[in-house]
PDB file of C-alpha atoms and ligand atoms in Angstrom:
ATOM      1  CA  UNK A   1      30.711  44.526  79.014  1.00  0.00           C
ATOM      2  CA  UNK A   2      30.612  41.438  81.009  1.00  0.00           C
ATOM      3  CA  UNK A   3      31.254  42.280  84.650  1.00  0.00           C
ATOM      4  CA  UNK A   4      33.689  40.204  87.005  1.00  0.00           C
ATOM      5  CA  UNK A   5      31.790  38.582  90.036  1.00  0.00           C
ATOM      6  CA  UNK A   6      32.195  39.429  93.473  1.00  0.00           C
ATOM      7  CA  UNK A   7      33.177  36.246  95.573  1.00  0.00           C
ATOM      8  CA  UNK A   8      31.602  35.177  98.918  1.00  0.00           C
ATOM      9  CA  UNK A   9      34.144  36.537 102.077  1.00  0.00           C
ATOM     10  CA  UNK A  10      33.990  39.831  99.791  1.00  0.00           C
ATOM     11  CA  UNK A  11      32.556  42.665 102.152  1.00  0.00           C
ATOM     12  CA  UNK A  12      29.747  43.928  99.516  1.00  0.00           C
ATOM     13  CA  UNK A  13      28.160  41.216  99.585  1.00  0.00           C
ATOM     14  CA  UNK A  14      27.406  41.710 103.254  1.00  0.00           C
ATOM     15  CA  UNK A  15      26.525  45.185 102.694  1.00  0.00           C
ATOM     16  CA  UNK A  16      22.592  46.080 102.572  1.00  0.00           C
ATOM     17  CA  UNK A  17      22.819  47.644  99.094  1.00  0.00           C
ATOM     18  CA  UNK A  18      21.478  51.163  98.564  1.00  0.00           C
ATOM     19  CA  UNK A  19      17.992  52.611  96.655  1.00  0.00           C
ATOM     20  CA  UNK A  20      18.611  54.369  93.600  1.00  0.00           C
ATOM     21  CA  UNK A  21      16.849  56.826  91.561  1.00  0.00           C
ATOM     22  CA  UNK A  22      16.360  56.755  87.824  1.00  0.00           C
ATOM     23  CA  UNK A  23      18.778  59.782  87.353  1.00  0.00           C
ATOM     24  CA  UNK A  24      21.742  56.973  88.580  1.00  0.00           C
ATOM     25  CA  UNK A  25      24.675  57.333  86.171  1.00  0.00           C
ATOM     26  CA  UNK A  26      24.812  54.897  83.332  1.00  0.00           C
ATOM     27  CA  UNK A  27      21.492  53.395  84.519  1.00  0.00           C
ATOM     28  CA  UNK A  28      20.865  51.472  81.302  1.00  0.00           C
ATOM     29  CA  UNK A  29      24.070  50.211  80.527  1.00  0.00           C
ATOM     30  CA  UNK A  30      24.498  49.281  83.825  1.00  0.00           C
ATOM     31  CA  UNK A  31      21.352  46.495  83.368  1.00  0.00           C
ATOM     32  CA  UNK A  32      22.785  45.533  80.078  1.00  0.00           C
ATOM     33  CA  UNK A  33      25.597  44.332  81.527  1.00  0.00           C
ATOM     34  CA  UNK A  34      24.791  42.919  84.250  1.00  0.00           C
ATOM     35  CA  UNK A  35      22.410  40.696  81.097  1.00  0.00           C
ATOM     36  CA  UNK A  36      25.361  40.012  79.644  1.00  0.00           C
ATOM     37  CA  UNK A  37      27.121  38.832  82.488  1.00  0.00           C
ATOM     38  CA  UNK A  38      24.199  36.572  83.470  1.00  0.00           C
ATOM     39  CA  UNK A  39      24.484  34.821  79.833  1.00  0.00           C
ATOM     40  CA  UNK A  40      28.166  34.633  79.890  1.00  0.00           C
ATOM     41  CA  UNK A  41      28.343  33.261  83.312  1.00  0.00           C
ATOM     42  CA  UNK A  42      25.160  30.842  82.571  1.00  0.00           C
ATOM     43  CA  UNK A  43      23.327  32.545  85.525  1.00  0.00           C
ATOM     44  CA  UNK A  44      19.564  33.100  85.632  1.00  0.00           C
ATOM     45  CA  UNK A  45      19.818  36.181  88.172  1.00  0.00           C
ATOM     46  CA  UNK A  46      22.405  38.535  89.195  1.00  0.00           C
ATOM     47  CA  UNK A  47      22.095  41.503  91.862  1.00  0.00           C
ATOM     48  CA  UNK A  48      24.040  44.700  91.742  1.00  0.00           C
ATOM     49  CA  UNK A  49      26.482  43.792  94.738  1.00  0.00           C
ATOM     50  CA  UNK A  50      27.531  40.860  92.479  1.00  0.00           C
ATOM     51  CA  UNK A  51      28.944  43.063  90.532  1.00  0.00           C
ATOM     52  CA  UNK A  52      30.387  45.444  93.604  1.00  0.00           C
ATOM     53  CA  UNK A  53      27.939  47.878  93.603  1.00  0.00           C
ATOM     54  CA  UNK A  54      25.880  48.304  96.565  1.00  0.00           C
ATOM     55  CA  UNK A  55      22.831  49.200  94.962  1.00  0.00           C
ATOM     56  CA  UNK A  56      19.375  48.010  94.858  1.00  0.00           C
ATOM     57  CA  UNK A  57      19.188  46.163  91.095  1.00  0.00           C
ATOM     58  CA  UNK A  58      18.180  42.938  90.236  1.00  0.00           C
ATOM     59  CA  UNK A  59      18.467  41.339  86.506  1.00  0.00           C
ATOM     60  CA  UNK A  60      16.670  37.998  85.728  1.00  0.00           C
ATOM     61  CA  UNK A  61      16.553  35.801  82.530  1.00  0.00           C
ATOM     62  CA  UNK A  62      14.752  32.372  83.481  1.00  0.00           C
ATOM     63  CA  UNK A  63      15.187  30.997  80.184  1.00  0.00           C
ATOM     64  CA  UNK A  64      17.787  28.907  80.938  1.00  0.00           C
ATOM     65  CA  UNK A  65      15.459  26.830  83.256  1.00  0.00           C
ATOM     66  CA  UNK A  66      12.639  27.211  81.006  1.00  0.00           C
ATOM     67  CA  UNK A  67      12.671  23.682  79.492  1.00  0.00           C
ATOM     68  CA  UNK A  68      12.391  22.065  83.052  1.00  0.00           C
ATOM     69  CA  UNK A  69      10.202  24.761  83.815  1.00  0.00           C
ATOM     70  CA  UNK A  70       7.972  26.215  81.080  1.00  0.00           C
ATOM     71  CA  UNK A  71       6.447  29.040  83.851  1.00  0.00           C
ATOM     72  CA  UNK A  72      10.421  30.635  83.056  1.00  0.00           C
ATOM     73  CA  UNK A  73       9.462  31.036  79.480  1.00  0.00           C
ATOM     74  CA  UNK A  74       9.902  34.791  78.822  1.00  0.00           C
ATOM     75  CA  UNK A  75      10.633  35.589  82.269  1.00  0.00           C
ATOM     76  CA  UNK A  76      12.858  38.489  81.746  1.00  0.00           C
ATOM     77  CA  UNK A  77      12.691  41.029  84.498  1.00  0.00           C
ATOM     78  CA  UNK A  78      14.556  44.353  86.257  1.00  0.00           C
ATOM     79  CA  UNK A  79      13.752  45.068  89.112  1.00  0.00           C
ATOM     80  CA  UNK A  80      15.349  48.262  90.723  1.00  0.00           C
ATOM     81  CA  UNK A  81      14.519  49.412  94.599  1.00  0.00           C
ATOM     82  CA  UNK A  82      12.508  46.051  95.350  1.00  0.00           C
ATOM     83  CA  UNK A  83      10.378  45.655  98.397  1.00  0.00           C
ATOM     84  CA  UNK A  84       9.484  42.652  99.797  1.00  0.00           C
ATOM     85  CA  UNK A  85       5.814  42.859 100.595  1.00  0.00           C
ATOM     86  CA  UNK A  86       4.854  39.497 101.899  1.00  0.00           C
ATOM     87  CA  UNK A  87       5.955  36.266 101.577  1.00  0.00           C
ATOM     88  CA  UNK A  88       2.987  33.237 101.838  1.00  0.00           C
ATOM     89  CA  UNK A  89       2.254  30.426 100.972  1.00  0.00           C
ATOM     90  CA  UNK A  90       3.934  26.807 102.117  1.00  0.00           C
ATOM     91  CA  UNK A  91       7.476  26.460 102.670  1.00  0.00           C
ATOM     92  CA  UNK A  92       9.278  24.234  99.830  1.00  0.00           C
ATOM     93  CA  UNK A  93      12.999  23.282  99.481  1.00  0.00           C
ATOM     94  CA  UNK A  94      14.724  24.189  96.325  1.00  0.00           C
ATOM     95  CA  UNK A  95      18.626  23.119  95.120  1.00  0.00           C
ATOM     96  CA  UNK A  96      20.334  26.894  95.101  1.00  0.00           C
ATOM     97  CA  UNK A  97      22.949  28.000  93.519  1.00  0.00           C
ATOM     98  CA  UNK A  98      24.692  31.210  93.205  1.00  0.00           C
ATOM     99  CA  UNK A  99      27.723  32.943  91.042  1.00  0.00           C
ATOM    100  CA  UNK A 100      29.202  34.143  93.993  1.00  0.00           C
ATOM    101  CA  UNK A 101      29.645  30.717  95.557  1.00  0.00           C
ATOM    102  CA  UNK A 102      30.729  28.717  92.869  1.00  0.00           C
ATOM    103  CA  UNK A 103      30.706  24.891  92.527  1.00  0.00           C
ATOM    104  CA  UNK A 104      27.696  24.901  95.656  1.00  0.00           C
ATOM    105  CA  UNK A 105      24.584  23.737  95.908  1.00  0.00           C
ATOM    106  CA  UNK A 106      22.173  23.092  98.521  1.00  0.00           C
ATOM    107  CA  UNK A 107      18.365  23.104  99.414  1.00  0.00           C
ATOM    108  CA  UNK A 108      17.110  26.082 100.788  1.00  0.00           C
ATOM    109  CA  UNK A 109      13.470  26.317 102.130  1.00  0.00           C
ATOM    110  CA  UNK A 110      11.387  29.015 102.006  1.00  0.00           C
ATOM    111  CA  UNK A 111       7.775  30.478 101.317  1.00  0.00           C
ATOM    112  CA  UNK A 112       6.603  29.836  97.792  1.00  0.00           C
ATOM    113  CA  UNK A 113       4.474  33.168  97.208  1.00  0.00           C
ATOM    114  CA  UNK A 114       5.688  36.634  97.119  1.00  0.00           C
ATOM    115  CA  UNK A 115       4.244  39.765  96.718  1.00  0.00           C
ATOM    116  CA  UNK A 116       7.118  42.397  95.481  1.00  0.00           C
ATOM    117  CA  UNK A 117       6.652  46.251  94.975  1.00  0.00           C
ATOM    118  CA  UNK A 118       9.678  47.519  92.724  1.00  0.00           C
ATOM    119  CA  UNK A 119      10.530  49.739  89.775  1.00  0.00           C
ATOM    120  CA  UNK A 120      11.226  48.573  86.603  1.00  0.00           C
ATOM    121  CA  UNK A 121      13.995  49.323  83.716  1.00  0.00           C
ATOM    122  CA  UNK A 122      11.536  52.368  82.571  1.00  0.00           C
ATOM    123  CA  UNK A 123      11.147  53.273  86.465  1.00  0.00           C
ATOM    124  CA  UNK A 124       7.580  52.281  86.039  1.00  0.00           C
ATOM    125  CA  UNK A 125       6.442  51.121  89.823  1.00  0.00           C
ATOM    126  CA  UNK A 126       4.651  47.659  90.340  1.00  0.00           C
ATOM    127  CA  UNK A 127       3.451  45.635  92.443  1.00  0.00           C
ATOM    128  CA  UNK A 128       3.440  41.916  91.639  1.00  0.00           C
ATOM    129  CA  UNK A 129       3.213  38.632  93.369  1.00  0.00           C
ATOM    130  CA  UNK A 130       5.055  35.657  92.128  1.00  0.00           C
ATOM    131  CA  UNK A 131       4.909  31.881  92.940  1.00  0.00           C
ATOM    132  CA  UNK A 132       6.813  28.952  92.015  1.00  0.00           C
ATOM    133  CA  UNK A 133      10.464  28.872  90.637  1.00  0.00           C
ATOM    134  CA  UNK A 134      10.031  32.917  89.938  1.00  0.00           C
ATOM    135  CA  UNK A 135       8.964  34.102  93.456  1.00  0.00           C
ATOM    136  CA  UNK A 136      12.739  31.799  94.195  1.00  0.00           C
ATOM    137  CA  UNK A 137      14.593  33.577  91.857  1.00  0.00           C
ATOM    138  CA  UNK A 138      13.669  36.679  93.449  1.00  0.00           C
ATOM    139  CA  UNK A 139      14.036  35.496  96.755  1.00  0.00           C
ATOM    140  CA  UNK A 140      17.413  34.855  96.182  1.00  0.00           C
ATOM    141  CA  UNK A 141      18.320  37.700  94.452  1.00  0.00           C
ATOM    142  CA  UNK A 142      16.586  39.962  97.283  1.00  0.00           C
ATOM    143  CA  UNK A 143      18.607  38.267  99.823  1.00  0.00           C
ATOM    144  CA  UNK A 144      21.915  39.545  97.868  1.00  0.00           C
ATOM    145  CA  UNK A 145      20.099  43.304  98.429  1.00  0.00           C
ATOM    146  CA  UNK A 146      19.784  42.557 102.084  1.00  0.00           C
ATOM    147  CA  UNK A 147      23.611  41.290 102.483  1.00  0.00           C
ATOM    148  CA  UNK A 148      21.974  37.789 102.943  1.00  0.00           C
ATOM    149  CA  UNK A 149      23.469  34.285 101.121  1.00  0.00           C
ATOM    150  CA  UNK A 150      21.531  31.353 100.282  1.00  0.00           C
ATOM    151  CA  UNK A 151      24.371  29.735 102.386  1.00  0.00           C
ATOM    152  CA  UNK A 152      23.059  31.295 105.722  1.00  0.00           C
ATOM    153  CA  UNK A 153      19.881  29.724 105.434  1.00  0.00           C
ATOM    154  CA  UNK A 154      21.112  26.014 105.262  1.00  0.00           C
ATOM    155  CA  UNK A 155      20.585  23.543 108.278  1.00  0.00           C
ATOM    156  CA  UNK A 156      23.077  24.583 111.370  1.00  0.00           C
ATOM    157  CA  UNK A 157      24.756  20.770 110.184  1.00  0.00           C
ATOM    158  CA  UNK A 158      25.041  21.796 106.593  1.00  0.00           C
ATOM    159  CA  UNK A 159      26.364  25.177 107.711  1.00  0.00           C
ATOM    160  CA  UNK A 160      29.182  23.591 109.523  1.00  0.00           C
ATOM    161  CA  UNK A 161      29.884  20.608 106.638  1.00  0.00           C
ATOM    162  CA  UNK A 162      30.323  23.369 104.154  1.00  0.00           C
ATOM    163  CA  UNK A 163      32.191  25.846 106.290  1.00  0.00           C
ATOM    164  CA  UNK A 164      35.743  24.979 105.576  1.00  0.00           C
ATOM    165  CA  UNK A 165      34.348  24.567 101.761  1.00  0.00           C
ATOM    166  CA  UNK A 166      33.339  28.151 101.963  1.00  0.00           C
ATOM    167  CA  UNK A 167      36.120  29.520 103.689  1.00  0.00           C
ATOM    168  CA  UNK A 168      38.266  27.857 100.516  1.00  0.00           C
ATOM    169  CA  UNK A 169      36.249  29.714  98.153  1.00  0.00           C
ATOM    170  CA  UNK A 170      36.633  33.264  99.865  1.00  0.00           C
ATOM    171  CA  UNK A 171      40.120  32.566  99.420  1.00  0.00           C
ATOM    172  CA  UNK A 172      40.287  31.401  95.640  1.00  0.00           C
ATOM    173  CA  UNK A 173      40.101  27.589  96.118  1.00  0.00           C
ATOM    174  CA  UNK A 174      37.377  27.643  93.302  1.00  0.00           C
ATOM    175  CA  UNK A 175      36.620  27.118  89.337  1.00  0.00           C
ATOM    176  CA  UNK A 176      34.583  29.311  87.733  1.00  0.00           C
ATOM    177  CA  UNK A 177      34.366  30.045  84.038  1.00  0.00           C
ATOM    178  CA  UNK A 178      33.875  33.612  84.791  1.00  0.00           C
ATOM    179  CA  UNK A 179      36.041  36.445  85.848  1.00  0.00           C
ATOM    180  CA  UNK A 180      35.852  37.095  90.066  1.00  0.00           C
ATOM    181  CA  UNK A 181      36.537  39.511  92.613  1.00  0.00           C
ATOM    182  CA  UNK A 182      37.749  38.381  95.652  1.00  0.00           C
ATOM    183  CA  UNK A 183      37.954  40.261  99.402  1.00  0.00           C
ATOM    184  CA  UNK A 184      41.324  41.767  99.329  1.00  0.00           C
TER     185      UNK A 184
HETATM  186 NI1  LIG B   1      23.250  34.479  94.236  1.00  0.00          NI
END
């Protein structure tokens, strides 16, 4: 089932979304879904409050960006109650985007390396640390976990260029080739 995606201005996405435990009903459809809403939407990540549930999952599928970036290749990863460990490493800018902001992008900066402890699909525990395009993906992501959007870490200027952009959105003024949810 491909899941309709929750818009910016909706209140979930502001929400700091909730640890689960691997007794949570429907666990493992719940991640297949959220996969196939990824590849129907063309996403490479999608977090659980995307989907208006305030809990703490993450899906990612990098192949998408794999030919520009061969490190994506294979990089296929759940990651349930994440916690940030440490971010290092020099700051770079990266061109975001995100499925609940359609039709933006902008360049974001932040640390390069991350070190992550989470669960996976099995509710095996890790900890990992990532670099590159991966550790962004997963920044991102986290932020949607923590009720942050890639939009509140753009220059102050950029912030209030795009504001009247954004405000459209939350209200509808938007194309997307997926099914949405917008703030009542
Ligand atoms: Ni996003």
């Amino acid at each position: 089932m491909i899941y309709p995606v929750t818009i910016i201005g909706h209140p979930i996405l502001r929400k700091k979304a909730e640890e689960i435990d691997k007794d949570y009903p429907e666990l493992e459809k719940i991640i297949a879904n959220m996969f196939e809403t990824i590849y129907s939407s063309d996403g490479v990540g999608l977090a659980a409050p995307q989907i208006n549930k305030s809990i703490r999952i993450i899906v990612i599928d990098g192949e998408p960006m794999a030919e520009d970036d061969p490190d994506l290749t294979g990089f296929k990863k759940v990651f349930i109650n994440p916690k940030m460990i440490e971010e290092t490493g020099e700051e770079k800018l990266f061109n975001e985007g995100c499925l609940s902001i359609p039709g933006i992008r902008e360049d974001v900066n932040r640390p390069s390396k991350i070190k992550l402890h989470y669960f996976d699909e099995d509710f095996v525990e890790h900890e990992e640390e990532f670099d590159g395009t991966k550790a962004r993906i997963i920044q991102h992501e986290y932020d949607h976990l923590e009720g942050v959007l890639f939009t509140d870490r753009i220059s102050p200027l950029r912030k209030k260029i795009l504001k009247s952009k954004l405000m459209g959105i939350s209200k509808g003024k938007f194309k997307a080739t997926y099914r949405t949810i917008l703030a009542k």
